mmCIF file with all atom_site columns, C-alpha atoms in Angstrom:
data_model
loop_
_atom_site.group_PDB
_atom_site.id
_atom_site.type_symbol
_atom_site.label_atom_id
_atom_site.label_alt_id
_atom_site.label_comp_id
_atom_site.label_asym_id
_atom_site.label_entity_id
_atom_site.label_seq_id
_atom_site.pdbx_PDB_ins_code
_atom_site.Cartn_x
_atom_site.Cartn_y
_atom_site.Cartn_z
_atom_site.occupancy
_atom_site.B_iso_or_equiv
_atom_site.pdbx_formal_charge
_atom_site.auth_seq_id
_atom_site.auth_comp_id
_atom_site.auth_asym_id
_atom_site.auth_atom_id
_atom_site.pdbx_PDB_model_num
ATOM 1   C CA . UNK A 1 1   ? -24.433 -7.777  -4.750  1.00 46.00 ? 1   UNK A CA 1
ATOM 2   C CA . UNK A 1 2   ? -21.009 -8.187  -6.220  1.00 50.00 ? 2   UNK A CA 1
ATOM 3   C CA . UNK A 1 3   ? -18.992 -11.300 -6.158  1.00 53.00 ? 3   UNK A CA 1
ATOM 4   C CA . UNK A 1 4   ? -16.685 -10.838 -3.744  1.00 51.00 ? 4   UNK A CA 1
ATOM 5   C CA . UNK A 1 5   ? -19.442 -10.326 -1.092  1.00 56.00 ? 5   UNK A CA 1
ATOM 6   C CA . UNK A 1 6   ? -21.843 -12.453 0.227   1.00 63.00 ? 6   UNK A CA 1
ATOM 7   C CA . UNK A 1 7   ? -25.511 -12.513 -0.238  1.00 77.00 ? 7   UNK A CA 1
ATOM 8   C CA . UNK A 1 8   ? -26.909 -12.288 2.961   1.00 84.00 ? 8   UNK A CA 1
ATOM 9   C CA . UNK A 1 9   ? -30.517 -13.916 3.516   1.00 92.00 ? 9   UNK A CA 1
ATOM 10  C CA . UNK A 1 10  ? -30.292 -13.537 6.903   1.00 95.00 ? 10  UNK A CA 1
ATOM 11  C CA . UNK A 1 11  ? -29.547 -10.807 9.479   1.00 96.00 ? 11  UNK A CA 1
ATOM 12  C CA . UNK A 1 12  ? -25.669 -11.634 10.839  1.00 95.00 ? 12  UNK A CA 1
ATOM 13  C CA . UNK A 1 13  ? -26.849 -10.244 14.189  1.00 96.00 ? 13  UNK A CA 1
ATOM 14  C CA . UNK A 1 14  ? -30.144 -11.664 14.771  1.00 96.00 ? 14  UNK A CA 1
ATOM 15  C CA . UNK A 1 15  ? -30.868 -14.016 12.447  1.00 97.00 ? 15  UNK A CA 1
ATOM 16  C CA . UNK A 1 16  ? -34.205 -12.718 10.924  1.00 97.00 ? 16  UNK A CA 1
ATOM 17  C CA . UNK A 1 17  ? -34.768 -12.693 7.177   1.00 96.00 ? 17  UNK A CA 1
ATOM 18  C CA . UNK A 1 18  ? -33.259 -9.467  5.374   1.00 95.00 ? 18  UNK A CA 1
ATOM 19  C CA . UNK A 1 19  ? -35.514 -7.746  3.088   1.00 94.00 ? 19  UNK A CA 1
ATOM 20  C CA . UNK A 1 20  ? -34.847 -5.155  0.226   1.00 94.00 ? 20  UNK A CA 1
ATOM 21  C CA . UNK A 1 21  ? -35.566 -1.618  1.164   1.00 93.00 ? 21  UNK A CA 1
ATOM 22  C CA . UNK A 1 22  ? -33.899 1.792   -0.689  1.00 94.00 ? 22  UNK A CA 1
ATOM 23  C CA . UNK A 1 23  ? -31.654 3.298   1.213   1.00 84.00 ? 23  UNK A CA 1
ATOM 24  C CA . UNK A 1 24  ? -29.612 6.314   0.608   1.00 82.00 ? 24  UNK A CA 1
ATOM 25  C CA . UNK A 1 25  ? -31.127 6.134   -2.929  1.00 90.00 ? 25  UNK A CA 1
ATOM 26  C CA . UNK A 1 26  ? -29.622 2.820   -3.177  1.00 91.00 ? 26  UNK A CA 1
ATOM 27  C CA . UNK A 1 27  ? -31.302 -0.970  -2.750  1.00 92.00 ? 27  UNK A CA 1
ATOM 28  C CA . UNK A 1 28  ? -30.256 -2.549  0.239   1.00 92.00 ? 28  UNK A CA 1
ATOM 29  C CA . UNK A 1 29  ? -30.428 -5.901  2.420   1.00 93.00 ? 29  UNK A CA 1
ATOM 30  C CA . UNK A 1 30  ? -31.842 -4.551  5.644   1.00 95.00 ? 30  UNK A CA 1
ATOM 31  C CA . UNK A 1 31  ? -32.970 -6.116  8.875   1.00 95.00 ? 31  UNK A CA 1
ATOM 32  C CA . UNK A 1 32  ? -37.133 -5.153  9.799   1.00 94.00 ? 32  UNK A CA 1
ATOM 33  C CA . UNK A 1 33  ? -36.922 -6.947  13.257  1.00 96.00 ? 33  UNK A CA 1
ATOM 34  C CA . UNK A 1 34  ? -37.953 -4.732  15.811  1.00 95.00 ? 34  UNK A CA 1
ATOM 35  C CA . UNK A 1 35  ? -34.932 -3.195  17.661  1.00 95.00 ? 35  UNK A CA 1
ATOM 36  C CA . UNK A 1 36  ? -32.085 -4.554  15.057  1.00 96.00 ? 36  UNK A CA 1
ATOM 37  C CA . UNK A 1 37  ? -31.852 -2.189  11.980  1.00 92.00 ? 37  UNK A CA 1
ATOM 38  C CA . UNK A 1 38  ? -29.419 -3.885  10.470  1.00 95.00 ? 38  UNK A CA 1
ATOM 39  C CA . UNK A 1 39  ? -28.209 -2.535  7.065   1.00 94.00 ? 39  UNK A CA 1
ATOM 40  C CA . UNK A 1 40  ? -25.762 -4.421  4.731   1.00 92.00 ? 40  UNK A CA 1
ATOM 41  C CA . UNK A 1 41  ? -24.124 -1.511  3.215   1.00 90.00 ? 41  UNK A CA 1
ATOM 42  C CA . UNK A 1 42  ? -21.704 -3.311  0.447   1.00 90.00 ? 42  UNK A CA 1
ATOM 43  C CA . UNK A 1 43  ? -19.231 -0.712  0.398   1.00 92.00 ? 43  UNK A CA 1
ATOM 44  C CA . UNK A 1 44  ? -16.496 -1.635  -1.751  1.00 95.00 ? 44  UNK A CA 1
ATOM 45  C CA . UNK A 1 45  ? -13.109 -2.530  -0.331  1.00 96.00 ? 45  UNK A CA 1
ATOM 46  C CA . UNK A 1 46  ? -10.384 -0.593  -1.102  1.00 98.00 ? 46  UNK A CA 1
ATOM 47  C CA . UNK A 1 47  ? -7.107  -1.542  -2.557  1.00 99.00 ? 47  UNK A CA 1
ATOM 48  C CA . UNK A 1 48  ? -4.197  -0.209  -4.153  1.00 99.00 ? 48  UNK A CA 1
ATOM 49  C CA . UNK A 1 49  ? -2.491  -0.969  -7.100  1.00 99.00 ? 49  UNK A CA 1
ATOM 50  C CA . UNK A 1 50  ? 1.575   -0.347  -8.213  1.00 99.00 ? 50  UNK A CA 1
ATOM 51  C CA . UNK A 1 51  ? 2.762   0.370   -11.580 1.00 99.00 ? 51  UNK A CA 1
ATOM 52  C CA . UNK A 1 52  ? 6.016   -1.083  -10.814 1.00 99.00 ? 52  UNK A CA 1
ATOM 53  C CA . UNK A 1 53  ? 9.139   0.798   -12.615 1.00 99.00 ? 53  UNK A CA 1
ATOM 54  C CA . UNK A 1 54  ? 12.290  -1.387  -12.675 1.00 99.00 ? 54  UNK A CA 1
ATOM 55  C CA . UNK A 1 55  ? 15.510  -1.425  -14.181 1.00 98.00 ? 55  UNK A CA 1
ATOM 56  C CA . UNK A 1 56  ? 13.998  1.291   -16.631 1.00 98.00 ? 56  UNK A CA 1
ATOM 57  C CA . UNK A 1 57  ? 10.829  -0.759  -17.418 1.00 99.00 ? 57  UNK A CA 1
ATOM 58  C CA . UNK A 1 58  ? 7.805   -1.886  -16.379 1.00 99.00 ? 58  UNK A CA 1
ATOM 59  C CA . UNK A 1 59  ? 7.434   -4.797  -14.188 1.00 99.00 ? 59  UNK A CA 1
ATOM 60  C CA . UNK A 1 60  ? 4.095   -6.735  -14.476 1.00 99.00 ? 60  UNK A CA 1
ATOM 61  C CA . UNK A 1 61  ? 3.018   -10.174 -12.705 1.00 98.00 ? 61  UNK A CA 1
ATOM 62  C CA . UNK A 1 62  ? 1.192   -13.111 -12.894 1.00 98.00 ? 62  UNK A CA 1
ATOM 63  C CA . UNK A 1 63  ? -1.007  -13.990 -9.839  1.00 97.00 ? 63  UNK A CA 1
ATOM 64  C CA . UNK A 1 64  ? -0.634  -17.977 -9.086  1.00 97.00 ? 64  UNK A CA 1
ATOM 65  C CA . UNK A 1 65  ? -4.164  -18.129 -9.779  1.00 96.00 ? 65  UNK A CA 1
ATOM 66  C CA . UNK A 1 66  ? -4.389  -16.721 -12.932 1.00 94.00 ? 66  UNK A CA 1
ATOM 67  C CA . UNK A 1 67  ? -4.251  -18.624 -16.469 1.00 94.00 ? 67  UNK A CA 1
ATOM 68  C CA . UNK A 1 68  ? -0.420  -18.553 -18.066 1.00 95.00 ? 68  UNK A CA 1
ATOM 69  C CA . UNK A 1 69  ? -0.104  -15.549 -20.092 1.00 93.00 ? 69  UNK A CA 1
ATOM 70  C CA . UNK A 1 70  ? -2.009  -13.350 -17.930 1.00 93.00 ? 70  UNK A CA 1
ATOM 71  C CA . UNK A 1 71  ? -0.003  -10.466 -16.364 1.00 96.00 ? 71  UNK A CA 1
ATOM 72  C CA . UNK A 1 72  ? -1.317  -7.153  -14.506 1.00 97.00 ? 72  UNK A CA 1
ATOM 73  C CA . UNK A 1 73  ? 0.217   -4.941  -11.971 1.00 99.00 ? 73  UNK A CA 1
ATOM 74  C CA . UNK A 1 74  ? 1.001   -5.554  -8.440  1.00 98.00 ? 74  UNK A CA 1
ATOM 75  C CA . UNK A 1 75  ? -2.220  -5.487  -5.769  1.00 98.00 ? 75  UNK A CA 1
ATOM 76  C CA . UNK A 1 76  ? -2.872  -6.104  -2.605  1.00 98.00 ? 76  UNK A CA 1
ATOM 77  C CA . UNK A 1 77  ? -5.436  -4.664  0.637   1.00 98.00 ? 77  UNK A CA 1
ATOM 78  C CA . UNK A 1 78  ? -4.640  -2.352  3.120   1.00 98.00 ? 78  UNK A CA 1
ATOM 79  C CA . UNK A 1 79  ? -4.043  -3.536  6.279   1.00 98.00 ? 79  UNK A CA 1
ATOM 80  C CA . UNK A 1 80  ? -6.232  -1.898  9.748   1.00 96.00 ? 80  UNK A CA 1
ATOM 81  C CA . UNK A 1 81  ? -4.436  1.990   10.502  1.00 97.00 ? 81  UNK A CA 1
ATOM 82  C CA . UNK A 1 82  ? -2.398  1.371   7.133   1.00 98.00 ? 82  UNK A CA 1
ATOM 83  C CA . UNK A 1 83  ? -2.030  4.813   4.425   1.00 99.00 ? 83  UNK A CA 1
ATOM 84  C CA . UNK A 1 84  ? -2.456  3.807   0.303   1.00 99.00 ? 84  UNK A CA 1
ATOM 85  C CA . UNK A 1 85  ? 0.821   4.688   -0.219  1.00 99.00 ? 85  UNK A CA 1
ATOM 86  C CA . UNK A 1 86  ? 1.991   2.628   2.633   1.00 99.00 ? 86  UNK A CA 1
ATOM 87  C CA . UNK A 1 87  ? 0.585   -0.499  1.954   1.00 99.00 ? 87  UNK A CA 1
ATOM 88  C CA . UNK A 1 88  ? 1.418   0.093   -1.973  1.00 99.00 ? 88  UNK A CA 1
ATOM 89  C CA . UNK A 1 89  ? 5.128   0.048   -1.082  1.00 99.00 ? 89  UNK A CA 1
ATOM 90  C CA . UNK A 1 90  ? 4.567   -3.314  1.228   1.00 99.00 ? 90  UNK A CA 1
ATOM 91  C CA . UNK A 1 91  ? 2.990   -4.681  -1.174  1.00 99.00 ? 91  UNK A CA 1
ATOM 92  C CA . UNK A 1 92  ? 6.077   -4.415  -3.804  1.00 99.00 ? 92  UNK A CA 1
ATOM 93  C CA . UNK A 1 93  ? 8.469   -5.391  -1.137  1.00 99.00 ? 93  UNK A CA 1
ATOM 94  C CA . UNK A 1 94  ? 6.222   -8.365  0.152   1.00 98.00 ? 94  UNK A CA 1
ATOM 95  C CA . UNK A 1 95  ? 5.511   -9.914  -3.388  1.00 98.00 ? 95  UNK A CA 1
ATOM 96  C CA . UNK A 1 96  ? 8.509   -9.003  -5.402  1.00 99.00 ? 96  UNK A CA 1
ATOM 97  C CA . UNK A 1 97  ? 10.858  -8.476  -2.841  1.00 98.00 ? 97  UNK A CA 1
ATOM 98  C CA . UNK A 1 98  ? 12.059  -4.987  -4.269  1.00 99.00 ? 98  UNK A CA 1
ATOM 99  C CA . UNK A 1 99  ? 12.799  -1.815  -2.283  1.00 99.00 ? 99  UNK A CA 1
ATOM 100 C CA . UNK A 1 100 ? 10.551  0.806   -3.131  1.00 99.00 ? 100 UNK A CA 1
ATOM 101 C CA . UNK A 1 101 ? 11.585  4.483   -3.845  1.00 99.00 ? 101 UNK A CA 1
ATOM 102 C CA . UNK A 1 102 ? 8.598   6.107   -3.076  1.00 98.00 ? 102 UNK A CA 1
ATOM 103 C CA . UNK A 1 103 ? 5.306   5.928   -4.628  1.00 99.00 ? 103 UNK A CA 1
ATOM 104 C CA . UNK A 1 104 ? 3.279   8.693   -6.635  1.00 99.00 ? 104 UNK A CA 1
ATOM 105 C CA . UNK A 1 105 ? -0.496  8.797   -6.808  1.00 99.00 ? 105 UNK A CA 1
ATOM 106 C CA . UNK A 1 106 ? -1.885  8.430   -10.640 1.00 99.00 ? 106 UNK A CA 1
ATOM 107 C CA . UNK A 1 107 ? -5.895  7.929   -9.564  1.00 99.00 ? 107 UNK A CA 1
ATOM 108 C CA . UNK A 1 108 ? -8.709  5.912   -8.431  1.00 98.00 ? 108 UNK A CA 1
ATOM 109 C CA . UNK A 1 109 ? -10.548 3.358   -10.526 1.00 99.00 ? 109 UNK A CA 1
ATOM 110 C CA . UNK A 1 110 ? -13.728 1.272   -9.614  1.00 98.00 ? 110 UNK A CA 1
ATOM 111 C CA . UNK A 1 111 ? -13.175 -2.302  -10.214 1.00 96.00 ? 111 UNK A CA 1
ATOM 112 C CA . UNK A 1 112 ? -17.266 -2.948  -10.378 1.00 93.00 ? 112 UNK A CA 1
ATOM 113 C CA . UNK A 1 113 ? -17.144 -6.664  -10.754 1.00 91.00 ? 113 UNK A CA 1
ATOM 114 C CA . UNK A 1 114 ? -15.222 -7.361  -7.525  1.00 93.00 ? 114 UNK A CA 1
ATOM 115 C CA . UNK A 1 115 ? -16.842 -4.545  -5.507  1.00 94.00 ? 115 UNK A CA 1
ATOM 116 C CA . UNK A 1 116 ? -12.942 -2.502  -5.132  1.00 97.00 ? 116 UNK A CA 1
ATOM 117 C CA . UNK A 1 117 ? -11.790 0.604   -5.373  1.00 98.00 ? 117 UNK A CA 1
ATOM 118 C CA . UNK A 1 118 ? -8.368  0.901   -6.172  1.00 99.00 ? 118 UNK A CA 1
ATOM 119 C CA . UNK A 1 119 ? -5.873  3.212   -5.811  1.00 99.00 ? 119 UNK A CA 1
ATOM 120 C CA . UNK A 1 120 ? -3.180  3.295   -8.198  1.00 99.00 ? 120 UNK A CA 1
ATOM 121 C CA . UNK A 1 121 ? 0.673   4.554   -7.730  1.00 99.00 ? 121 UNK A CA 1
ATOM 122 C CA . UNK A 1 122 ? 3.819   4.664   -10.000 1.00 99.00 ? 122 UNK A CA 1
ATOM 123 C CA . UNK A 1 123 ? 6.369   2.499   -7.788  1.00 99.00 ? 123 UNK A CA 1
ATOM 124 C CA . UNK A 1 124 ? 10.088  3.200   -8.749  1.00 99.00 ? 124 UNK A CA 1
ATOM 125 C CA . UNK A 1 125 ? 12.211  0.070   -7.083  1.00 99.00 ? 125 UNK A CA 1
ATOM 126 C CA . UNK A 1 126 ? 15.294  -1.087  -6.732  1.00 99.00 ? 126 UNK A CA 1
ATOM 127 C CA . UNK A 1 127 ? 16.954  -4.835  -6.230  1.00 99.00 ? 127 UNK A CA 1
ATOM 128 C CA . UNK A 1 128 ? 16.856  -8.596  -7.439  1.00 99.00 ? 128 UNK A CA 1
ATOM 129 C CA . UNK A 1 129 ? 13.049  -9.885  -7.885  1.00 99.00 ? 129 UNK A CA 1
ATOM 130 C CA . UNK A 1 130 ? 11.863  -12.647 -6.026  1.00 98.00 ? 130 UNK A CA 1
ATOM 131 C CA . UNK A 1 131 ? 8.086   -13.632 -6.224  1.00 98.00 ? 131 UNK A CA 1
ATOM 132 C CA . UNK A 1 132 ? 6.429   -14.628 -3.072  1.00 97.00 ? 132 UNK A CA 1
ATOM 133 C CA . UNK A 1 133 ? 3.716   -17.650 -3.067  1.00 97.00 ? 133 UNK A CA 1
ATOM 134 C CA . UNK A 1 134 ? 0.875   -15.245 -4.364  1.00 96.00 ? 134 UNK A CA 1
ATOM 135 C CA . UNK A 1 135 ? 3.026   -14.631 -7.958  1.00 98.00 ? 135 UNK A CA 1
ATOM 136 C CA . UNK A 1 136 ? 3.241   -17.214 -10.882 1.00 98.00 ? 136 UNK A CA 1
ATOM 137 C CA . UNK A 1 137 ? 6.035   -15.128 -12.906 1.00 98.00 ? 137 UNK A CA 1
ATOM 138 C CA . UNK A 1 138 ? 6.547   -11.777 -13.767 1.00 98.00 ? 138 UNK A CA 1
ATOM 139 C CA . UNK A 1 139 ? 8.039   -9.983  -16.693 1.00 98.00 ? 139 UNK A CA 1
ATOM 140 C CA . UNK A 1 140 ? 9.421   -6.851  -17.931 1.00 99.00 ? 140 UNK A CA 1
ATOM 141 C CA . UNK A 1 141 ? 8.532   -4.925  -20.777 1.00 98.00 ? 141 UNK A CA 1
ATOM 142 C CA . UNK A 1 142 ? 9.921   -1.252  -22.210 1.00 98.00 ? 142 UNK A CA 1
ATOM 143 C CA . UNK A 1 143 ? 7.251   1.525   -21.419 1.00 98.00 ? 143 UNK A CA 1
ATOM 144 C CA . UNK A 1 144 ? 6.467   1.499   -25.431 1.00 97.00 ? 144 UNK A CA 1
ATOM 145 C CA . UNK A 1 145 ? 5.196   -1.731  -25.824 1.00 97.00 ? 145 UNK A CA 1
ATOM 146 C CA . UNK A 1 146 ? 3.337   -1.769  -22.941 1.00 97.00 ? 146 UNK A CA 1
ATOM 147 C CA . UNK A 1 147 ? -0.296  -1.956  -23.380 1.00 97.00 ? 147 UNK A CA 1
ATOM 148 C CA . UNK A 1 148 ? -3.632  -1.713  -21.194 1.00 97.00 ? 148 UNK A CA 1
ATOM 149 C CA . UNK A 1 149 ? -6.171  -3.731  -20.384 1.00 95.00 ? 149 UNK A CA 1
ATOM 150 C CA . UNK A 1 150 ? -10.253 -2.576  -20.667 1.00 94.00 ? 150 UNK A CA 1
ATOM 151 C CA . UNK A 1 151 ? -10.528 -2.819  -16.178 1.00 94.00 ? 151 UNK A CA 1
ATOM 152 C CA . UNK A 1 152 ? -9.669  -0.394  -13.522 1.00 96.00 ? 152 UNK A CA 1
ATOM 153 C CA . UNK A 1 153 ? -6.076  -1.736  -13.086 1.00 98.00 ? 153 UNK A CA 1
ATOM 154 C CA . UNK A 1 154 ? -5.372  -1.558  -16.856 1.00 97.00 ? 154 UNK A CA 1
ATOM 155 C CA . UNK A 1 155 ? -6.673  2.215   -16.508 1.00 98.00 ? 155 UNK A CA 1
ATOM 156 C CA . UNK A 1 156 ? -4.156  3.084   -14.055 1.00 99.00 ? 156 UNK A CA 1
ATOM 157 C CA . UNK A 1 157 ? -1.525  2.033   -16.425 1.00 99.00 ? 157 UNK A CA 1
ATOM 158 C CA . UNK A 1 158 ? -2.790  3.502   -19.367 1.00 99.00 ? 158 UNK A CA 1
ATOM 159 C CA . UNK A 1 159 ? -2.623  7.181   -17.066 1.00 99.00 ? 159 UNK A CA 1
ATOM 160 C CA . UNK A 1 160 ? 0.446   6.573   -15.595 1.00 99.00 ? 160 UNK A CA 1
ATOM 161 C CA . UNK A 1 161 ? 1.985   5.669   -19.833 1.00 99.00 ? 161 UNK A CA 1
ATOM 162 C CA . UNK A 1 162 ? -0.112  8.329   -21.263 1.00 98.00 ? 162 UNK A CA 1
ATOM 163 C CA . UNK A 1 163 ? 1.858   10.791  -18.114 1.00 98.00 ? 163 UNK A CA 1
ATOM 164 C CA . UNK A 1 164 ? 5.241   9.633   -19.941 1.00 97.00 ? 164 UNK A CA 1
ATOM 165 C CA . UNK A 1 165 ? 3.573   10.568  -23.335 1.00 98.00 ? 165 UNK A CA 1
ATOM 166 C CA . UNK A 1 166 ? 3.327   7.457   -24.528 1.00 98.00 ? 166 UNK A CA 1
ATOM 167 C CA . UNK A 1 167 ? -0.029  6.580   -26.393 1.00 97.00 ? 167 UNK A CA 1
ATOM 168 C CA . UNK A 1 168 ? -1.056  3.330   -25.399 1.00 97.00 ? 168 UNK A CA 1
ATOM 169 C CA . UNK A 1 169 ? -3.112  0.473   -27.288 1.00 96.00 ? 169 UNK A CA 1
ATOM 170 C CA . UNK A 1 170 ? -6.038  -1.327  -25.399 1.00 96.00 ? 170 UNK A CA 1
ATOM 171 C CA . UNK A 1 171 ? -6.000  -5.005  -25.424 1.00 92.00 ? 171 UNK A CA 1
ATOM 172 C CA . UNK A 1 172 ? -9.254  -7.040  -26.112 1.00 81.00 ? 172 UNK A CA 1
ATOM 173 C CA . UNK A 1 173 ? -10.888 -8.313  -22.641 1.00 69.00 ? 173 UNK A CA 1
ATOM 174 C CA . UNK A 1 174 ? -9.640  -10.934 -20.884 1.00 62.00 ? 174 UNK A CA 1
ATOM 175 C CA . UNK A 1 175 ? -10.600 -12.420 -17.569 1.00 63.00 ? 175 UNK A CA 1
ATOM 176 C CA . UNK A 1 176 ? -8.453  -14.519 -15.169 1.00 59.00 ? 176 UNK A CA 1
#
C-alpha cells in the first residue's frame, strides 16, 4: 500500500473484513463476502508534470508545503474528461499564472512512493509570474546549471536537459 492511499481493513461497500488474496499476479485487499467481490486495485494516479521554459530559462517552484530551499517542477492532477497535455498547460497558467505555448511530451516516470505516474512535458510560456496559494517561491535558473534530482520528476528534467545536450549532475536525495 503506498502512502497516498489508504489501507483498507474493511470492505467500503459492505463492511466485511478484506483479506489478502493474489490477484493478477499481484497481492491484493479483496472482499470474500458472498456476493461482494470487492477488489482494492491501488492503481496509481496519474499526474503530469511541466518543465517550465521562461524568459530563456528554466522556471522551478517551491510547493508551500515544502522546506525552504526545496524547488521541483510544476505538478498537478488531471481533472475528470481532461488530456495530459491539457491539464499540464492549466496547471502552468493556474499556479504561475503564465500563458503556455504548447507543451511537448518528454516521458513517463513512476513516482513509487506516492503511488503516481507522471507524465512529463517541456512547457514554453510567456508573461509576468504570479504564484497561486499552492507555491512558496519560485526561481529561475540557465539550462546549464540546472541539475536533477534522484525521483521521477527530477528524471523528466534530466531527459528534457539531456534533449538540449546538456549533461546534467544528480543531486544527493532530498525529501520534502
Amino acid at each position: 500500500m503506498s502512502p497516498s492511499t489508504p489501507e483498507f481493513i474493511f470492505c467500503p461497500r459492505c463492511a466485511a473484513p478484506l483479506h489478502d488474496r493474489v490477484e493478477g499476479s499481484f497481492t491484493r485487499r479483496v472482499c470474500h463476502a458472498e456476493g461482494c467481490g470487492f477488489v482494492w486495485w491501488d492503481n496509481p494516479t496519474p499526474v503530469v508534470a511541466a518543465v517550465v521554459e521562461h524568459e530563456g530559462r528554466l522556471l522551478l517552484a517551491r510547493n508551500v508545503a515544502w522546506p525552504p530551499g526545496f524547488f521541483a517542477l510544476v505538478t498537478g492532477f488531471l481533472e475528470k474528461h481532461e488530456l495530459p497535455h491539457e491539464a499540464v498547460q492549466r496547471e502552468v497558467e493556474e499556479e504561475l499564472n503564465l500563458k503556455p505555448l504548447g507543451a511537448t511530451f518528454i516521458g513517463h516516470y513512476t513516482f513509487e512512493r506516492m503511488n503516481q505516474l507522471i507524465i512529463a512535458y517541456h512547457v514554453p510560456a510567456k508573461g509576468t509570474v504570479r504564484l497561486n496559494e499552492e507555491l512558496a517561491e519560485y526561481k529561475h535558473l540557465r539550462f546549464e546549471q540546472a541539475r536533477y534530482w534522484p525521483s521521477a520528476t527530477g528524471y523528466a528534467l534530466r531527459d528534457w536537459l539531456r534533449s538540449k545536450g546538456l549533461d546534467p549532475q544528480e543531486i544527493a536525495p532530498r525529501t520534502p
